[in-house]
Amino acid sequence: MYKCSLERMSDKIKTFSTYGDAGHGGITRYSLSEEAIMARNEFKKRMEAIGAIIEVDDVANMYATLPGTDPTAKRIVMASHCDSVKNGGNYDGILGVMSAMEVLETVAEQQIPHKHPLTAMIWTNEEGSLYPPAMMVSGIVCYDYLPEDIRGKFKYEDMMASKSILDPTKTFGQALDASGFKGDKKYRLNPDQYEYMFETHIEQGPILEDAGNDIGVVDCVLGMFNYRVKFYGQAAHAGTFPMAKRKDALFASAQALCYIHEEIDKLNHPELVYTTGEIVCHPCVHTVIPDFVDFSIDARHEDPKVLEKVLAIVKSCEDREWAGCKCVVEKAWNRDTVYWNKKLVGYVEEAATEAGIKHQFIHSGAGHDAQFASYMLPTTMIFVQSKDGLSHCEPEYSTPEHCTEGATVMLNAVLKADAE
C-alpha cells in the first residue's frame, strides 16, 4: 500500500488556486484563457521535472506520461480538467489533474514498479463556461464512440465555431489557435494506445460528509433528461386589461411549476433530483402582461423507469388548463445512466479498504469527461468529500487530507489495474 504526499498535494492546491484568483477564495479560469494557460504551464513544469513525456493533441488536451517496463503495454490514464465556471472553486476539475500529478510524482519519487505507461491528462473545456457546450472536447475526441443522439451535438466544425459568451466575435477555434497548445491529432486519447481511465473529483454534494465517509467509490453517472415547458398567452397593458380576461403566461407557468413539484414529490423517490434553473419571460417589461414563458425541467435518477414517471408528469402539462394559456412540452436532450467499469470500480473499493479510508459506493449526479470517455475505454471515478456539499461557487472546499486520500486511492487502484 503506497501513500501520496500531503505536503505536495497542499502545495499544488495553493499554487493552482492563484491561477484565476477571483478575490473571494475561488477562481474564474475559463478554458484557454490566460489563467488556464498559466495552470497548463505549471502542469508541464512539474511533470517534466519528474521525467514525464509531454504530448499535446490538436484540441489542446495535454498528456504527461511516465514510461512503464513493458514497451508494448497500453497506457493507463488519469484525467480531468483545469477550467472552471465563473467565480467557481479551487477543486472542481483541477483536483483530478492534481491527483493525477500526485500519482505520477509518488511513482517517480518512490520508484514504484509498473508495467504500463502512466499518464496524467488535462481535458480542454469541460465546463463550457466561455465556449459552450460543456464537455466539448471530450465530445470531440470520443465522437465516434458516443450514442448517435449525443454525438450530433459535438461535431468538430460546430465546436470550432462556438462563440464566446463574452465576445461573440471570438470563437473557440480562434482561441485554440492563439493558445499555443494546439498540437497533433495523433496524440488524442484512443483505445489503441490506452487501456483504462480514472478520474478523481470532488463529490459536489453532501452525501459523503453526512455519512461520515471520506471517499466515494463511484459506480455510475445518473441518467437524466432536460425538457422545456412553454406557455403561450396574450400580451396586454398591465394597468388597463381586466384580470378576468387575462392570459398571463407567467402566472400559468407558476401554476404548472407548482403542479410538477407536487406530483413528482408524490412519487416518493428520495434519490430523485429535479430542477428548474432557467426561465425565459417575454416581453419581460413590468407594464406588460407576459405572453410567453419558457422554463427548463432537469430530472436525474439511476432508474429509467423512475425518469419515465417523472416525464409523464411533465408531459401531462400539455393536457391541462393553465390560466387560459396553451402549454407545449419539448425535449431538449436526455442521457441514459452510464455505469463505470465494474472491474475498475472494484479496484477503487479494494484500494480504499486496504488504505483504511472510510468510503462508500455513490452515484454521480453531474456529467464529467469520464462519462464520454467510458464509451471508448473502461473508465471509473473516485469522489472526495466536499465541505457542506458546495461546488461551482467560491466557498467550495475539500481538505488537503481528503484530497490526498483521493490521490492515494487512485494510485493504488491504478497499480492494481497495472498488475492484473
Short mmCIF file of C-alpha atoms in Angstrom, two decimals:
data_model
loop_
_atom_site.label_atom_id
_atom_site.label_comp_id
_atom_site.label_asym_id
_atom_site.label_seq_id
_atom_site.Cartn_x
_atom_site.Cartn_y
_atom_site.Cartn_z
CA MET A 1 0.00 0.00 0.00
CA TYR A 2 1.54 3.27 -1.17
CA LYS A 3 0.63 6.75 0.13
CA CYS A 4 0.68 10.08 -1.62
CA SER A 5 2.21 13.20 -0.09
CA LEU A 6 0.02 15.57 1.91
CA GLU A 7 2.74 18.21 1.69
CA ARG A 8 2.95 18.00 -2.09
CA MET A 9 -0.82 17.99 -2.52
CA SER A 10 -1.19 21.02 -0.24
CA ASP A 11 1.41 22.88 -2.28
CA LYS A 12 -0.38 22.10 -5.55
CA ILE A 13 -3.73 23.26 -4.15
CA LYS A 14 -2.15 26.54 -3.00
CA THR A 15 -0.31 27.11 -6.28
CA PHE A 16 -3.11 26.32 -8.72
CA SER A 17 -5.57 28.45 -6.73
CA THR A 18 -3.56 31.53 -7.74
CA TYR A 19 -4.27 30.99 -11.45
CA GLY A 20 -7.53 32.88 -11.89
CA ASP A 21 -7.91 34.01 -8.28
CA ALA A 22 -11.27 35.82 -8.23
CA GLY A 23 -10.50 37.59 -4.97
CA HIS A 24 -13.04 35.84 -2.75
CA GLY A 25 -11.43 32.47 -2.13
CA GLY A 26 -12.22 30.95 -5.52
CA ILE A 27 -11.28 31.24 -9.18
CA THR A 28 -12.54 32.21 -12.62
CA ARG A 29 -10.44 30.20 -15.07
CA TYR A 30 -12.08 29.90 -18.46
CA SER A 31 -10.72 27.32 -20.87
CA LEU A 32 -7.70 28.52 -22.92
CA SER A 33 -7.72 31.84 -21.05
CA GLU A 34 -4.52 33.43 -19.81
CA GLU A 35 -5.23 31.94 -16.38
CA ALA A 36 -5.78 28.45 -17.81
CA ILE A 37 -2.54 28.70 -19.79
CA MET A 38 -0.72 29.54 -16.54
CA ALA A 39 -2.17 26.37 -14.99
CA ARG A 40 -1.14 24.34 -18.03
CA ASN A 41 2.41 25.65 -17.85
CA GLU A 42 2.56 24.73 -14.16
CA PHE A 43 1.40 21.21 -15.04
CA LYS A 44 4.04 20.97 -17.76
CA LYS A 45 6.84 22.24 -15.49
CA ARG A 46 6.07 19.86 -12.66
CA MET A 47 5.59 16.84 -14.88
CA GLU A 48 8.79 17.45 -16.85
CA ALA A 49 10.62 17.74 -13.52
CA ILE A 50 9.88 14.05 -12.77
CA GLY A 51 10.84 12.92 -16.27
CA ALA A 52 7.34 12.63 -17.75
CA ILE A 53 6.98 12.95 -21.52
CA ILE A 54 4.61 15.79 -22.54
CA GLU A 55 2.31 15.50 -25.56
CA VAL A 56 -0.48 17.82 -26.73
CA ASP A 57 -3.21 16.91 -29.19
CA ASP A 58 -4.97 19.07 -31.77
CA VAL A 59 -7.68 20.23 -29.33
CA ALA A 60 -5.18 21.18 -26.60
CA ASN A 61 -5.58 18.15 -24.37
CA MET A 62 -2.28 17.64 -22.51
CA TYR A 63 -0.73 14.27 -21.67
CA ALA A 64 2.21 13.68 -19.28
CA THR A 65 3.46 10.08 -19.34
CA LEU A 66 5.88 8.04 -17.27
CA PRO A 67 7.01 5.02 -19.32
CA GLY A 68 6.43 1.52 -17.94
CA THR A 69 8.63 -1.56 -18.09
CA ASP A 70 6.62 -3.15 -20.91
CA PRO A 71 7.05 -1.16 -24.14
CA THR A 72 4.06 -2.96 -25.69
CA ALA A 73 1.63 -2.23 -22.85
CA LYS A 74 -1.14 0.33 -23.31
CA ARG A 75 -1.28 3.44 -21.13
CA ILE A 76 -3.40 3.91 -18.04
CA VAL A 77 -4.65 7.49 -17.99
CA MET A 78 -5.81 9.66 -15.09
CA ALA A 79 -7.62 12.72 -16.38
CA SER A 80 -9.65 15.80 -15.51
CA HIS A 81 -9.89 19.48 -16.48
CA CYS A 82 -8.32 22.74 -15.30
CA ASP A 83 -11.01 25.19 -16.44
CA SER A 84 -13.70 26.50 -14.11
CA VAL A 85 -17.08 28.17 -14.09
CA LYS A 86 -17.24 31.90 -13.37
CA ASN A 87 -16.49 32.51 -9.68
CA GLY A 88 -16.01 28.81 -9.12
CA GLY A 89 -13.96 26.95 -6.54
CA ASN A 90 -10.39 25.70 -6.29
CA TYR A 91 -11.20 21.99 -6.55
CA ASP A 92 -13.80 21.21 -9.20
CA GLY A 93 -11.93 19.65 -12.12
CA ILE A 94 -8.43 20.70 -11.14
CA LEU A 95 -8.38 18.25 -8.21
CA GLY A 96 -8.43 15.41 -10.74
CA VAL A 97 -5.44 16.94 -12.52
CA MET A 98 -3.57 17.50 -9.25
CA SER A 99 -4.38 13.95 -8.15
CA ALA A 100 -3.04 12.53 -11.41
CA MET A 101 0.10 14.63 -10.99
CA GLU A 102 0.46 13.41 -7.42
CA VAL A 103 0.19 9.78 -8.55
CA LEU A 104 2.98 10.28 -11.08
CA GLU A 105 5.11 12.22 -8.58
CA THR A 106 4.69 9.46 -5.99
CA VAL A 107 5.56 6.76 -8.52
CA ALA A 108 8.67 8.69 -9.58
CA GLU A 109 9.78 9.56 -6.05
CA GLN A 110 9.29 6.08 -4.60
CA GLN A 111 10.37 4.35 -7.82
CA ILE A 112 7.24 2.21 -7.78
CA PRO A 113 7.50 -0.52 -10.42
CA HIS A 114 4.79 -0.51 -13.08
CA LYS A 115 4.35 -2.30 -16.40
CA HIS A 116 2.02 0.12 -18.17
CA PRO A 117 2.92 3.72 -19.03
CA LEU A 118 1.03 6.01 -16.62
CA THR A 119 -0.44 9.23 -17.98
CA ALA A 120 -1.76 12.38 -16.29
CA MET A 121 -4.08 14.26 -18.63
CA ILE A 122 -5.76 17.67 -18.84
CA TRP A 123 -9.02 17.76 -20.80
CA THR A 124 -9.78 21.04 -22.56
CA ASN A 125 -13.05 22.94 -21.96
CA GLU A 126 -15.03 20.62 -19.72
CA GLU A 127 -17.15 23.38 -18.22
CA GLY A 128 -18.04 25.15 -21.46
CA SER A 129 -18.34 28.34 -19.39
CA LEU A 130 -16.90 30.63 -22.06
CA TYR A 131 -17.32 28.48 -25.14
CA PRO A 132 -20.35 26.16 -24.83
CA PRO A 133 -21.22 23.32 -24.65
CA ALA A 134 -19.95 21.59 -21.53
CA MET A 135 -17.67 18.57 -22.08
CA MET A 136 -16.93 19.99 -25.52
CA VAL A 137 -13.54 18.46 -26.19
CA SER A 138 -14.21 15.03 -24.70
CA GLY A 139 -17.22 15.08 -27.01
CA ILE A 140 -14.91 15.80 -29.96
CA VAL A 141 -12.33 13.16 -29.01
CA CYS A 142 -14.88 10.46 -28.21
CA TYR A 143 -17.20 11.42 -31.08
CA ASP A 144 -17.10 8.12 -32.97
CA TYR A 145 -17.97 6.15 -29.83
CA LEU A 146 -20.84 8.27 -28.49
CA PRO A 147 -24.50 7.31 -28.86
CA GLU A 148 -25.95 8.86 -32.00
CA ASP A 149 -28.31 11.24 -30.18
CA ILE A 150 -25.37 12.68 -28.20
CA ARG A 151 -22.78 12.63 -30.98
CA GLY A 152 -24.60 15.13 -33.15
CA LYS A 153 -24.06 17.89 -30.61
CA PHE A 154 -20.26 17.63 -30.82
CA LYS A 155 -19.34 17.93 -34.48
CA TYR A 156 -15.81 19.28 -34.78
CA GLU A 157 -16.75 22.12 -37.13
CA ASP A 158 -19.59 23.25 -34.86
CA MET A 159 -17.35 23.21 -31.80
CA MET A 160 -14.65 25.25 -33.52
CA ALA A 161 -17.34 27.81 -34.37
CA SER A 162 -18.65 28.05 -30.80
CA LYS A 163 -18.87 31.73 -29.87
CA SER A 164 -17.57 33.29 -26.68
CA ILE A 165 -20.36 34.28 -24.30
CA LEU A 166 -18.38 37.45 -23.54
CA ASP A 167 -17.46 38.41 -27.10
CA PRO A 168 -19.49 36.83 -29.95
CA THR A 169 -16.82 37.87 -32.46
CA LYS A 170 -14.43 35.31 -30.96
CA THR A 171 -14.70 31.54 -31.42
CA PHE A 172 -13.27 28.51 -29.67
CA GLY A 173 -11.28 27.70 -32.80
CA GLN A 174 -9.64 31.11 -32.70
CA ALA A 175 -8.83 30.72 -29.00
CA LEU A 176 -7.35 27.30 -29.74
CA ASP A 177 -5.12 28.69 -32.50
CA ALA A 178 -3.94 31.53 -30.25
CA SER A 179 -3.35 29.41 -27.14
CA GLY A 180 0.00 27.89 -28.07
CA PHE A 181 -1.42 24.50 -27.07
CA LYS A 182 -2.73 23.24 -30.41
CA GLY A 183 -0.78 20.05 -31.02
CA ASP A 184 -1.14 16.96 -33.19
CA LYS A 185 -4.29 14.86 -33.64
CA LYS A 186 -2.20 11.67 -33.38
CA TYR A 187 -1.84 12.28 -29.63
CA ARG A 188 -5.59 12.15 -28.92
CA LEU A 189 -6.83 9.69 -26.32
CA ASN A 190 -7.69 6.47 -28.16
CA PRO A 191 -8.36 2.78 -27.40
CA ASP A 192 -5.35 1.57 -29.38
CA GLN A 193 -2.89 3.29 -27.04
CA TYR A 194 -4.86 3.46 -23.79
CA GLU A 195 -6.17 0.64 -21.59
CA TYR A 196 -8.09 2.33 -18.76
CA MET A 197 -9.13 5.76 -17.49
CA PHE A 198 -9.53 7.01 -13.91
CA GLU A 199 -10.87 10.39 -12.79
CA THR A 200 -10.77 11.79 -9.26
CA HIS A 201 -13.23 14.58 -8.47
CA ILE A 202 -14.81 16.35 -5.54
CA GLU A 203 -18.26 14.96 -4.78
CA GLN A 204 -20.03 18.32 -5.30
CA GLY A 205 -22.70 17.19 -2.85
CA PRO A 206 -23.16 16.44 0.88
CA ILE A 207 -23.68 12.66 0.85
CA LEU A 208 -20.17 11.63 1.94
CA GLU A 209 -19.94 14.29 4.64
CA ASP A 210 -23.39 13.45 6.00
CA ALA A 211 -22.45 9.77 6.17
CA GLY A 212 -19.07 10.43 7.80
CA ASN A 213 -17.15 8.97 4.86
CA ASP A 214 -14.13 10.45 3.11
CA ILE A 215 -14.10 8.75 -0.27
CA GLY A 216 -16.83 7.85 -2.74
CA VAL A 217 -16.46 4.74 -4.89
CA VAL A 218 -18.47 5.96 -7.88
CA ASP A 219 -20.47 3.32 -9.72
CA CYS A 220 -22.35 5.38 -12.33
CA VAL A 221 -23.38 8.75 -13.73
CA LEU A 222 -27.12 9.17 -13.34
CA GLY A 223 -29.46 9.18 -16.29
CA MET A 224 -31.21 12.48 -16.82
CA PHE A 225 -33.46 14.47 -19.09
CA ASN A 226 -33.89 18.14 -19.84
CA TYR A 227 -37.19 19.42 -21.23
CA ARG A 228 -38.58 22.88 -21.95
CA VAL A 229 -42.10 23.71 -20.76
CA LYS A 230 -43.54 26.61 -22.79
CA PHE A 231 -46.65 28.75 -22.22
CA TYR A 232 -48.32 30.94 -24.80
CA GLY A 233 -50.65 33.70 -23.60
CA GLN A 234 -51.62 37.19 -24.70
CA ALA A 235 -49.70 40.41 -24.06
CA ALA A 236 -51.74 43.42 -22.89
CA HIS A 237 -51.34 46.56 -20.81
CA ALA A 238 -50.72 45.81 -17.13
CA GLY A 239 -52.84 48.74 -15.93
CA THR A 240 -55.87 48.58 -18.17
CA PHE A 241 -56.64 44.95 -19.02
CA PRO A 242 -59.15 43.23 -16.64
CA MET A 243 -57.89 40.30 -14.55
CA ALA A 244 -60.73 38.00 -15.59
CA LYS A 245 -59.86 38.35 -19.29
CA ARG A 246 -56.10 37.84 -18.96
CA LYS A 247 -53.97 35.04 -20.42
CA ASP A 248 -50.89 35.60 -18.26
CA ALA A 249 -48.14 33.19 -19.35
CA LEU A 250 -46.06 33.82 -16.23
CA PHE A 251 -48.96 33.06 -13.90
CA ALA A 252 -49.72 29.93 -15.96
CA SER A 253 -46.10 28.75 -15.72
CA ALA A 254 -46.07 29.35 -11.96
CA GLN A 255 -49.16 27.18 -11.55
CA ALA A 256 -47.62 24.45 -13.70
CA LEU A 257 -44.30 24.51 -11.86
CA CYS A 258 -46.08 24.04 -8.53
CA TYR A 259 -48.11 21.20 -10.06
CA ILE A 260 -44.95 19.49 -11.36
CA HIS A 261 -43.26 19.69 -7.95
CA GLU A 262 -46.30 18.40 -6.08
CA GLU A 263 -46.84 15.46 -8.43
CA ILE A 264 -43.18 14.43 -8.61
CA ASP A 265 -42.88 14.54 -4.83
CA LYS A 266 -45.79 12.09 -4.61
CA LEU A 267 -43.57 9.51 -6.37
CA ASN A 268 -41.51 9.41 -3.16
CA HIS A 269 -38.08 8.60 -4.61
CA PRO A 270 -35.52 10.17 -2.20
CA GLU A 271 -32.61 9.84 -4.66
CA LEU A 272 -34.52 11.63 -7.43
CA VAL A 273 -33.50 15.25 -8.02
CA TYR A 274 -35.15 17.74 -10.35
CA THR A 275 -34.55 21.40 -11.05
CA THR A 276 -35.85 24.42 -12.91
CA GLY A 277 -32.76 26.53 -13.42
CA GLU A 278 -33.63 28.62 -16.44
CA ILE A 279 -36.68 30.78 -17.18
CA VAL A 280 -37.39 32.93 -20.23
CA CYS A 281 -40.13 35.56 -19.96
CA HIS A 282 -41.39 37.74 -22.82
CA PRO A 283 -41.56 40.67 -23.18
CA CYS A 284 -40.19 40.99 -19.65
CA VAL A 285 -41.49 44.53 -19.21
CA HIS A 286 -43.10 45.49 -15.91
CA THR A 287 -46.05 47.23 -17.59
CA VAL A 288 -46.91 44.35 -19.93
CA ILE A 289 -48.69 41.07 -19.18
CA PRO A 290 -46.27 38.28 -20.26
CA ASP A 291 -47.37 36.49 -23.42
CA PHE A 292 -44.67 33.80 -23.40
CA VAL A 293 -42.77 31.93 -20.69
CA ASP A 294 -40.40 29.01 -21.18
CA PHE A 295 -38.79 27.15 -18.28
CA SER A 296 -36.43 24.18 -18.07
CA ILE A 297 -37.01 20.99 -16.12
CA ASP A 298 -33.95 18.83 -15.39
CA ALA A 299 -34.52 15.44 -13.69
CA ARG A 300 -31.90 12.85 -12.67
CA HIS A 301 -32.13 9.28 -11.38
CA GLU A 302 -30.39 5.95 -11.97
CA ASP A 303 -33.55 4.02 -12.88
CA PRO A 304 -35.03 4.86 -16.32
CA LYS A 305 -38.45 3.74 -15.11
CA VAL A 306 -38.42 6.46 -12.46
CA LEU A 307 -37.47 9.05 -15.07
CA GLU A 308 -40.31 7.80 -17.28
CA LYS A 309 -42.78 8.50 -14.46
CA VAL A 310 -41.36 11.98 -13.97
CA LEU A 311 -41.51 12.70 -17.68
CA ALA A 312 -45.13 11.56 -17.82
CA ILE A 313 -45.95 14.21 -15.20
CA VAL A 314 -44.10 16.89 -17.13
CA LYS A 315 -45.78 15.96 -20.41
CA SER A 316 -49.21 15.94 -18.75
CA CYS A 317 -48.93 19.73 -18.51
CA GLU A 318 -49.90 19.88 -22.18
CA ASP A 319 -53.29 18.37 -21.40
CA ARG A 320 -54.25 20.75 -18.60
CA GLU A 321 -55.67 24.28 -18.48
CA TRP A 322 -53.23 26.95 -17.25
CA ALA A 323 -54.84 30.39 -16.82
CA GLY A 324 -56.14 30.26 -20.37
CA CYS A 325 -52.68 29.70 -21.85
CA LYS A 326 -51.52 26.97 -24.20
CA CYS A 327 -48.73 24.68 -22.92
CA VAL A 328 -46.17 22.90 -25.12
CA VAL A 329 -43.55 20.47 -23.73
CA GLU A 330 -40.41 19.97 -25.82
CA LYS A 331 -37.39 17.73 -25.32
CA ALA A 332 -34.03 19.49 -25.15
CA TRP A 333 -31.90 16.37 -24.55
CA ASN A 334 -31.53 13.30 -22.40
CA ARG A 335 -28.93 10.67 -21.48
CA ASP A 336 -29.08 7.16 -20.09
CA THR A 337 -27.34 6.12 -16.88
CA VAL A 338 -23.66 5.41 -17.62
CA TYR A 339 -22.21 2.64 -15.46
CA TRP A 340 -18.49 2.57 -14.73
CA ASN A 341 -16.41 -0.50 -15.46
CA LYS A 342 -17.11 -2.99 -12.65
CA LYS A 343 -13.53 -4.26 -12.52
CA LEU A 344 -12.12 -0.75 -12.07
CA VAL A 345 -14.81 0.11 -9.52
CA GLY A 346 -13.68 -2.99 -7.65
CA TYR A 347 -10.05 -1.85 -7.69
CA VAL A 348 -11.07 1.51 -6.24
CA GLU A 349 -13.10 -0.14 -3.48
CA GLU A 350 -10.22 -2.52 -2.65
CA ALA A 351 -7.71 0.33 -2.57
CA ALA A 352 -9.86 2.38 -0.17
CA THR A 353 -10.40 -0.64 2.08
CA GLU A 354 -6.72 -1.56 2.20
CA ALA A 355 -5.78 2.07 2.96
CA GLY A 356 -8.23 2.10 5.87
CA ILE A 357 -10.06 5.09 4.40
CA LYS A 358 -13.76 5.44 5.19
CA HIS A 359 -15.70 5.09 1.96
CA GLN A 360 -19.00 4.15 0.35
CA PHE A 361 -20.48 3.47 -3.06
CA ILE A 362 -22.03 6.56 -4.60
CA HIS A 363 -23.60 7.81 -7.85
CA SER A 364 -22.56 10.90 -9.78
CA GLY A 365 -25.40 13.29 -10.48
CA ALA A 366 -23.19 15.54 -12.62
CA GLY A 367 -21.67 14.86 -16.00
CA HIS A 368 -17.89 14.54 -16.41
CA ASP A 369 -15.42 13.97 -19.24
CA ALA A 370 -15.06 10.42 -17.92
CA GLN A 371 -18.69 9.87 -18.92
CA PHE A 372 -17.85 10.34 -22.61
CA ALA A 373 -14.52 8.51 -22.30
CA SER A 374 -16.36 5.47 -20.92
CA TYR A 375 -17.84 4.85 -24.37
CA MET A 376 -14.26 4.47 -25.62
CA LEU A 377 -12.36 2.93 -22.68
CA PRO A 378 -13.08 1.09 -19.42
CA THR A 379 -13.43 4.01 -17.01
CA THR A 380 -14.21 4.83 -13.39
CA MET A 381 -14.27 7.74 -10.93
CA ILE A 382 -13.32 8.48 -7.33
CA PHE A 383 -15.07 11.13 -5.24
CA VAL A 384 -13.51 13.19 -2.45
CA GLN A 385 -15.69 14.67 0.30
CA SER A 386 -16.94 18.24 -0.30
CA LYS A 387 -17.41 20.55 2.69
CA ASP A 388 -21.13 21.30 3.09
CA GLY A 389 -21.69 19.77 -0.34
CA LEU A 390 -20.86 23.07 -2.07
CA SER A 391 -19.42 23.31 -5.59
CA HIS A 392 -19.42 25.69 -8.57
CA CYS A 393 -19.03 28.51 -6.06
CA GLU A 394 -16.15 30.17 -4.24
CA PRO A 395 -16.76 28.52 -0.83
CA GLU A 396 -16.17 25.10 -2.49
CA TYR A 397 -13.68 23.25 -0.26
CA SER A 398 -12.14 19.84 0.29
CA THR A 399 -9.46 19.44 2.93
CA PRO A 400 -5.88 18.71 1.80
CA GLU A 401 -6.14 15.46 3.78
CA HIS A 402 -9.22 14.33 1.85
CA CYS A 403 -7.64 15.38 -1.44
CA THR A 404 -4.51 13.38 -0.62
CA GLU A 405 -6.64 10.36 0.32
CA GLY A 406 -8.33 10.57 -3.06
CA ALA A 407 -4.95 10.54 -4.81
CA THR A 408 -3.79 7.64 -2.62
CA VAL A 409 -6.84 5.58 -3.52
CA MET A 410 -6.36 6.33 -7.22
CA LEU A 411 -2.66 5.46 -7.06
CA ASN A 412 -3.30 2.05 -5.55
CA ALA A 413 -6.29 1.35 -7.78
CA VAL A 414 -4.15 2.18 -10.83
CA LEU A 415 -1.41 -0.12 -9.59
CA LYS A 416 -3.95 -2.92 -9.22
CA ALA A 417 -5.05 -2.34 -12.80
CA ASP A 418 -1.42 -2.24 -13.89
CA ALA A 419 -0.66 -5.58 -12.22
CA GLU A 420 -3.73 -7.56 -13.32
#
